[in-house]
């Protein structure tokens, strides 16, 4: 095991240890007792190279607000968030955005805050201004691709994890050589599951990655990401409505069943994969409506 970490070994061994090593995502300490301790954001992934962990790494998995480092809200941070996962129509949009601490007061002034407190009109207005201030990256998973991936057995959670990782890497590239003090992902799965999902990706952002639910309220970078993701989603939605020839509703309620039925009657069932997330129960409901209408 020591030879595996050659080149990453630390000069000094902590008391009682055989070796200590540091990778980009975790700190590995092997003790004379035979125990090995994995610490850090990538600890679970790192430990999994060596078999099942007997003891879980110190629980940072579901990171509550309180587990973020002191003063985190005022750090220079890349935040990421997604939109569209619960909407039958339309894509999933994921944005990672970099907010420097110096820009926090300005963004506050521009009205950046939790997008759940903002209507679409307001979100669009804010997004148009901040898109030129905040370095960001947008990933849009269009319906057709989404349906392909879903059919191949990929969970929505995995799709999201991959998109978040890609968006974050792009922003890291954009702002390089500057590095953020932290990366905050609006949490949708346990940290260990997230890293499991992205483990086969070419590159994975691991350094200083934090997870928190309701992260929009913790750092403006996530709030900004959320606003930009929503903006992209709304724009895409407008295009969908245009090509459908009528206004497509958001969400996954009865009104989307009606709209999908209308679309099928108008354009044929074969266009559906370009518009909706096929595996939602709404597909069957829409088909039932179509069958009723056709008599
Ligand atoms: Mn979110």
CSV table of C-alpha atoms and ligand atoms in Angstrom, one decimal:
chain,number,residue,atom,x,y,z
A,1,UNK,CA,0.0,0.0,0.0
A,2,UNK,CA,2.9,2.3,0.8
A,3,UNK,CA,4.4,1.8,-2.6
A,4,UNK,CA,1.1,2.6,-4.2
A,5,UNK,CA,1.3,6.1,-2.6
A,6,UNK,CA,4.9,6.6,-3.6
A,7,UNK,CA,5.4,10.2,-4.6
A,8,UNK,CA,2.5,11.3,-2.4
A,9,UNK,CA,4.0,10.3,0.9
A,10,UNK,CA,4.5,12.9,3.5
A,11,UNK,CA,8.0,13.4,5.0
A,12,UNK,CA,6.8,13.2,8.5
A,13,UNK,CA,4.8,10.2,9.9
A,14,UNK,CA,2.3,10.9,12.6
A,15,UNK,CA,3.0,9.1,15.9
A,16,UNK,CA,2.3,5.4,15.6
A,17,UNK,CA,2.0,5.4,11.8
A,18,UNK,CA,3.9,3.5,9.2
A,19,UNK,CA,3.3,6.1,6.5
A,20,UNK,CA,1.1,9.1,5.7
A,21,UNK,CA,0.2,10.2,2.2
A,22,UNK,CA,-1.8,13.1,0.7
A,23,UNK,CA,-3.7,12.8,-2.6
A,24,UNK,CA,-5.7,15.6,-4.1
A,25,UNK,CA,-8.9,14.4,-2.4
A,26,UNK,CA,-7.7,12.7,0.8
A,27,UNK,CA,-5.2,12.2,3.5
A,28,UNK,CA,-4.2,8.6,4.1
A,29,UNK,CA,-2.6,7.5,7.3
A,30,UNK,CA,-1.5,3.8,7.9
A,31,UNK,CA,-1.0,2.8,11.5
A,32,UNK,CA,1.3,0.0,12.9
A,33,UNK,CA,-1.9,-1.6,14.3
A,34,UNK,CA,-2.9,-2.3,10.7
A,35,UNK,CA,-5.7,0.3,10.6
A,36,UNK,CA,-5.7,2.9,7.8
A,37,UNK,CA,-7.4,6.2,8.2
A,38,UNK,CA,-8.8,8.0,5.2
A,39,UNK,CA,-9.7,11.7,5.6
A,40,UNK,CA,-11.0,14.5,3.4
A,41,UNK,CA,-13.6,14.9,0.7
A,42,UNK,CA,-12.4,12.1,-1.4
A,43,UNK,CA,-11.8,9.7,1.5
A,44,UNK,CA,-14.6,7.3,0.7
A,45,UNK,CA,-13.6,7.0,-2.9
A,46,UNK,CA,-10.0,6.6,-1.9
A,47,UNK,CA,-10.8,4.0,0.7
A,48,UNK,CA,-12.9,2.0,-1.8
A,49,UNK,CA,-9.7,1.2,-3.7
A,50,UNK,CA,-8.8,-1.0,-0.8
A,51,UNK,CA,-12.1,-2.8,-0.2
A,52,UNK,CA,-15.0,-2.1,2.1
A,53,UNK,CA,-14.3,0.4,4.8
A,54,UNK,CA,-14.7,-1.0,8.3
A,55,UNK,CA,-15.3,2.4,9.8
A,56,UNK,CA,-16.9,5.2,7.9
A,57,UNK,CA,-14.8,8.3,7.5
A,58,UNK,CA,-15.8,11.1,9.9
A,59,UNK,CA,-19.3,11.9,8.8
A,60,UNK,CA,-19.2,14.8,6.6
A,61,UNK,CA,-21.7,13.1,4.3
A,62,UNK,CA,-24.9,15.1,4.8
A,63,UNK,CA,-23.2,18.4,5.6
A,64,UNK,CA,-25.4,20.6,7.5
A,65,UNK,CA,-24.9,24.4,7.4
A,66,UNK,CA,-23.1,24.1,10.7
A,67,UNK,CA,-20.4,21.8,9.3
A,68,UNK,CA,-19.1,24.3,6.8
A,69,UNK,CA,-16.0,26.2,7.8
A,70,UNK,CA,-16.4,29.3,9.8
A,71,UNK,CA,-16.9,32.4,7.6
A,72,UNK,CA,-17.6,30.3,4.5
A,73,UNK,CA,-20.4,32.6,3.3
A,74,UNK,CA,-17.7,35.3,2.7
A,75,UNK,CA,-15.2,33.2,0.9
A,76,UNK,CA,-14.6,33.2,-2.8
A,77,UNK,CA,-16.6,30.2,-3.9
A,78,UNK,CA,-17.7,28.2,-6.9
A,79,UNK,CA,-21.4,27.3,-6.3
A,80,UNK,CA,-23.4,24.8,-8.4
A,81,UNK,CA,-27.1,24.1,-8.7
A,82,UNK,CA,-29.5,22.5,-11.1
A,83,UNK,CA,-33.0,23.1,-12.5
A,84,UNK,CA,-35.6,21.0,-14.3
A,85,UNK,CA,-35.2,17.6,-12.5
A,86,UNK,CA,-38.8,17.6,-11.4
A,87,UNK,CA,-40.3,19.0,-14.6
A,88,UNK,CA,-41.8,16.6,-17.1
A,89,UNK,CA,-41.1,19.0,-20.0
A,90,UNK,CA,-37.7,20.4,-20.7
A,91,UNK,CA,-34.1,19.7,-20.0
A,92,UNK,CA,-32.0,19.6,-16.9
A,93,UNK,CA,-29.8,22.7,-16.6
A,94,UNK,CA,-26.8,22.8,-14.3
A,95,UNK,CA,-24.8,25.9,-13.6
A,96,UNK,CA,-21.6,26.4,-11.7
A,97,UNK,CA,-20.7,30.0,-10.9
A,98,UNK,CA,-17.7,31.6,-9.3
A,99,UNK,CA,-18.4,34.5,-6.9
A,100,UNK,CA,-15.4,36.3,-5.5
A,101,UNK,CA,-15.8,37.6,-2.0
A,102,UNK,CA,-15.3,41.2,-3.4
A,103,UNK,CA,-18.3,40.8,-5.6
A,104,UNK,CA,-20.7,39.6,-2.8
A,105,UNK,CA,-21.9,43.1,-1.9
A,106,UNK,CA,-22.6,44.0,-5.5
A,107,UNK,CA,-24.5,40.8,-6.2
A,108,UNK,CA,-26.6,41.4,-3.1
A,109,UNK,CA,-27.4,44.8,-4.4
A,110,UNK,CA,-28.4,43.4,-7.7
A,111,UNK,CA,-30.9,41.2,-5.9
A,112,UNK,CA,-29.1,37.8,-6.0
A,113,UNK,CA,-30.7,35.6,-3.4
A,114,UNK,CA,-32.5,32.3,-3.0
A,115,UNK,CA,-34.3,31.9,-6.4
A,116,UNK,CA,-37.2,30.3,-4.6
A,117,UNK,CA,-38.0,33.8,-3.4
A,118,UNK,CA,-37.9,35.2,-6.9
A,119,UNK,CA,-40.4,34.9,-9.8
A,120,UNK,CA,-39.3,34.1,-13.3
A,121,UNK,CA,-39.5,37.7,-14.5
A,122,UNK,CA,-37.2,38.8,-11.7
A,123,UNK,CA,-34.8,35.9,-12.3
A,124,UNK,CA,-34.5,36.7,-15.9
A,125,UNK,CA,-33.8,40.4,-15.1
A,126,UNK,CA,-31.1,39.5,-12.6
A,127,UNK,CA,-29.6,36.8,-14.7
A,128,UNK,CA,-29.1,39.2,-17.6
A,129,UNK,CA,-27.0,41.4,-15.4
A,130,UNK,CA,-25.0,38.9,-13.5
A,131,UNK,CA,-24.1,36.7,-16.5
A,132,UNK,CA,-21.5,39.3,-17.4
A,133,UNK,CA,-20.1,39.7,-13.9
A,134,UNK,CA,-19.9,36.2,-12.7
A,135,UNK,CA,-17.8,33.6,-14.5
A,136,UNK,CA,-20.0,30.6,-14.9
A,137,UNK,CA,-20.6,27.4,-17.0
A,138,UNK,CA,-23.9,26.0,-18.1
A,139,UNK,CA,-24.6,22.4,-18.8
A,140,UNK,CA,-27.9,21.6,-20.6
A,141,UNK,CA,-29.0,18.0,-20.7
A,142,UNK,CA,-31.5,18.0,-23.5
A,143,UNK,CA,-34.5,15.6,-23.3
A,144,UNK,CA,-33.4,13.3,-26.1
A,145,UNK,CA,-30.0,12.7,-24.5
A,146,UNK,CA,-31.6,12.4,-21.0
A,147,UNK,CA,-34.0,9.8,-22.3
A,148,UNK,CA,-31.2,7.8,-23.9
A,149,UNK,CA,-29.2,7.8,-20.7
A,150,UNK,CA,-32.2,7.0,-18.6
A,151,UNK,CA,-33.0,4.0,-20.8
A,152,UNK,CA,-29.4,2.8,-20.6
A,153,UNK,CA,-30.0,2.5,-16.8
A,154,UNK,CA,-28.4,5.7,-15.6
A,155,UNK,CA,-30.1,7.3,-12.6
A,156,UNK,CA,-31.1,10.9,-12.6
A,157,UNK,CA,-28.8,11.3,-9.6
A,158,UNK,CA,-25.8,10.1,-11.6
A,159,UNK,CA,-26.7,12.4,-14.5
A,160,UNK,CA,-26.8,15.3,-12.1
A,161,UNK,CA,-23.5,14.5,-10.5
A,162,UNK,CA,-21.8,14.2,-13.8
A,163,UNK,CA,-23.2,17.6,-15.0
A,164,UNK,CA,-22.3,19.3,-11.7
A,165,UNK,CA,-18.7,18.0,-12.0
A,166,UNK,CA,-18.4,19.1,-15.6
A,167,UNK,CA,-19.8,22.5,-14.9
A,168,UNK,CA,-17.4,23.0,-11.9
A,169,UNK,CA,-14.4,21.8,-13.9
A,170,UNK,CA,-15.2,24.3,-16.7
A,171,UNK,CA,-15.4,27.1,-14.3
A,172,UNK,CA,-12.1,26.1,-12.6
A,173,UNK,CA,-10.6,26.2,-16.1
A,174,UNK,CA,-12.1,29.6,-16.8
A,175,UNK,CA,-10.8,31.2,-13.7
A,176,UNK,CA,-7.4,29.5,-13.7
A,177,UNK,CA,-4.8,30.2,-12.3
A,178,UNK,CA,-7.1,31.6,-9.6
A,179,UNK,CA,-8.5,28.9,-7.4
A,180,UNK,CA,-11.7,29.2,-5.4
A,181,UNK,CA,-11.4,28.9,-1.6
A,182,UNK,CA,-14.2,26.4,-1.7
A,183,UNK,CA,-16.7,24.7,-4.0
A,184,UNK,CA,-20.2,24.3,-2.7
A,185,UNK,CA,-22.7,21.9,-4.4
A,186,UNK,CA,-26.3,22.2,-3.6
A,187,UNK,CA,-26.7,18.7,-2.2
A,188,UNK,CA,-28.9,16.2,-3.9
A,189,UNK,CA,-27.2,13.0,-2.8
A,190,UNK,CA,-24.8,11.9,-0.1
A,191,UNK,CA,-21.3,13.0,-0.7
A,192,UNK,CA,-20.0,9.4,-1.0
A,193,UNK,CA,-22.7,8.7,-3.6
A,194,UNK,CA,-21.8,11.8,-5.5
A,195,UNK,CA,-18.2,10.8,-5.8
A,196,UNK,CA,-19.2,7.2,-6.6
A,197,UNK,CA,-21.3,8.6,-9.5
A,198,UNK,CA,-18.4,10.6,-11.0
A,199,UNK,CA,-15.6,8.2,-10.3
A,200,UNK,CA,-15.2,7.1,-14.0
A,201,UNK,CA,-15.1,10.7,-15.3
A,202,UNK,CA,-11.9,11.9,-16.9
A,203,UNK,CA,-11.4,14.4,-14.2
A,204,UNK,CA,-13.1,15.1,-10.9
A,205,UNK,CA,-13.1,18.2,-8.9
A,206,UNK,CA,-12.5,17.1,-5.3
A,207,UNK,CA,-10.4,19.8,-3.7
A,208,UNK,CA,-12.3,21.8,-1.1
A,209,UNK,CA,-15.7,20.5,-2.3
A,210,UNK,CA,-18.5,20.9,0.2
A,211,UNK,CA,-22.1,19.8,0.1
A,212,UNK,CA,-25.1,21.3,1.7
A,213,UNK,CA,-28.8,21.2,1.3
A,214,UNK,CA,-30.4,24.7,0.9
A,215,UNK,CA,-26.9,25.9,-0.2
A,216,UNK,CA,-28.5,28.8,-2.0
A,217,UNK,CA,-29.0,30.4,1.4
A,218,UNK,CA,-25.4,29.7,2.4
A,219,UNK,CA,-23.4,31.2,-0.3
A,220,UNK,CA,-24.3,33.7,-3.1
A,221,UNK,CA,-22.4,31.6,-5.6
A,222,UNK,CA,-25.0,28.9,-5.3
A,223,UNK,CA,-27.8,31.5,-5.5
A,224,UNK,CA,-26.2,33.0,-8.6
A,225,UNK,CA,-25.8,29.5,-10.1
A,226,UNK,CA,-29.4,28.7,-9.4
A,227,UNK,CA,-30.6,32.0,-11.0
A,228,UNK,CA,-28.5,31.4,-14.1
A,229,UNK,CA,-29.7,27.7,-14.3
A,230,UNK,CA,-33.3,28.9,-14.0
A,231,UNK,CA,-32.7,31.5,-16.7
A,232,UNK,CA,-31.3,28.9,-19.1
A,233,UNK,CA,-34.2,26.6,-18.3
A,234,UNK,CA,-36.8,29.2,-18.9
A,235,UNK,CA,-35.2,30.2,-22.2
A,236,UNK,CA,-35.1,26.6,-23.3
A,237,UNK,CA,-38.7,26.2,-22.3
A,238,UNK,CA,-39.7,29.2,-24.4
A,239,UNK,CA,-38.1,27.5,-27.4
A,240,UNK,CA,-40.0,24.3,-26.7
A,241,UNK,CA,-43.2,26.2,-26.5
A,242,UNK,CA,-42.4,27.8,-29.8
A,243,UNK,CA,-41.8,24.6,-31.5
A,244,UNK,CA,-44.8,23.0,-30.0
A,245,UNK,CA,-47.0,25.9,-31.1
A,246,UNK,CA,-48.5,26.4,-27.7
A,247,UNK,CA,-47.4,27.3,-24.2
A,248,UNK,CA,-46.0,24.4,-22.4
A,249,UNK,CA,-46.5,24.2,-18.6
A,250,UNK,CA,-43.8,23.5,-16.1
A,251,UNK,CA,-43.9,21.0,-13.3
A,252,UNK,CA,-45.4,17.5,-13.3
A,253,UNK,CA,-49.0,18.0,-12.5
A,254,UNK,CA,-52.2,17.3,-14.4
A,255,UNK,CA,-51.7,20.3,-16.7
A,256,UNK,CA,-48.6,18.7,-18.2
A,257,UNK,CA,-50.5,15.5,-19.0
A,258,UNK,CA,-52.9,17.6,-20.9
A,259,UNK,CA,-50.2,19.5,-22.7
A,260,UNK,CA,-48.4,16.3,-23.6
A,261,UNK,CA,-51.6,14.8,-24.9
A,262,UNK,CA,-52.1,17.9,-27.0
A,263,UNK,CA,-48.6,17.6,-28.4
A,264,UNK,CA,-49.0,14.0,-29.3
A,265,UNK,CA,-52.3,14.7,-31.1
A,266,UNK,CA,-50.7,17.6,-32.9
A,267,UNK,CA,-47.3,16.2,-33.8
A,268,UNK,CA,-47.4,12.5,-33.2
A,269,UNK,CA,-46.1,10.4,-30.4
A,270,UNK,CA,-42.6,10.2,-31.9
A,271,UNK,CA,-41.8,13.8,-31.1
A,272,UNK,CA,-42.3,13.2,-27.3
A,273,UNK,CA,-38.7,12.2,-26.5
A,274,UNK,CA,-37.5,15.7,-27.7
A,275,UNK,CA,-39.8,17.4,-25.2
A,276,UNK,CA,-40.3,15.3,-22.0
A,277,UNK,CA,-38.6,13.0,-19.5
A,278,UNK,CA,-40.2,9.8,-20.8
A,279,UNK,CA,-39.9,7.8,-17.6
A,280,UNK,CA,-42.1,10.1,-15.6
A,281,UNK,CA,-45.6,8.7,-14.9
A,282,UNK,CA,-46.9,11.7,-16.9
A,283,UNK,CA,-46.2,9.8,-20.1
A,284,UNK,CA,-48.7,7.1,-19.4
A,285,UNK,CA,-51.2,9.6,-18.2
A,286,UNK,CA,-50.8,11.6,-21.4
A,287,UNK,CA,-51.2,8.4,-23.5
A,288,UNK,CA,-54.4,7.6,-21.6
A,289,UNK,CA,-55.8,11.1,-22.4
A,290,UNK,CA,-54.8,10.6,-26.1
A,291,UNK,CA,-56.6,7.3,-26.2
A,292,UNK,CA,-59.7,8.8,-24.7
A,293,UNK,CA,-59.7,11.7,-27.0
A,294,UNK,CA,-59.2,9.5,-30.0
A,295,UNK,CA,-62.1,7.4,-28.7
B,1,LIG,MN1,-30.6,22.4,-5.9
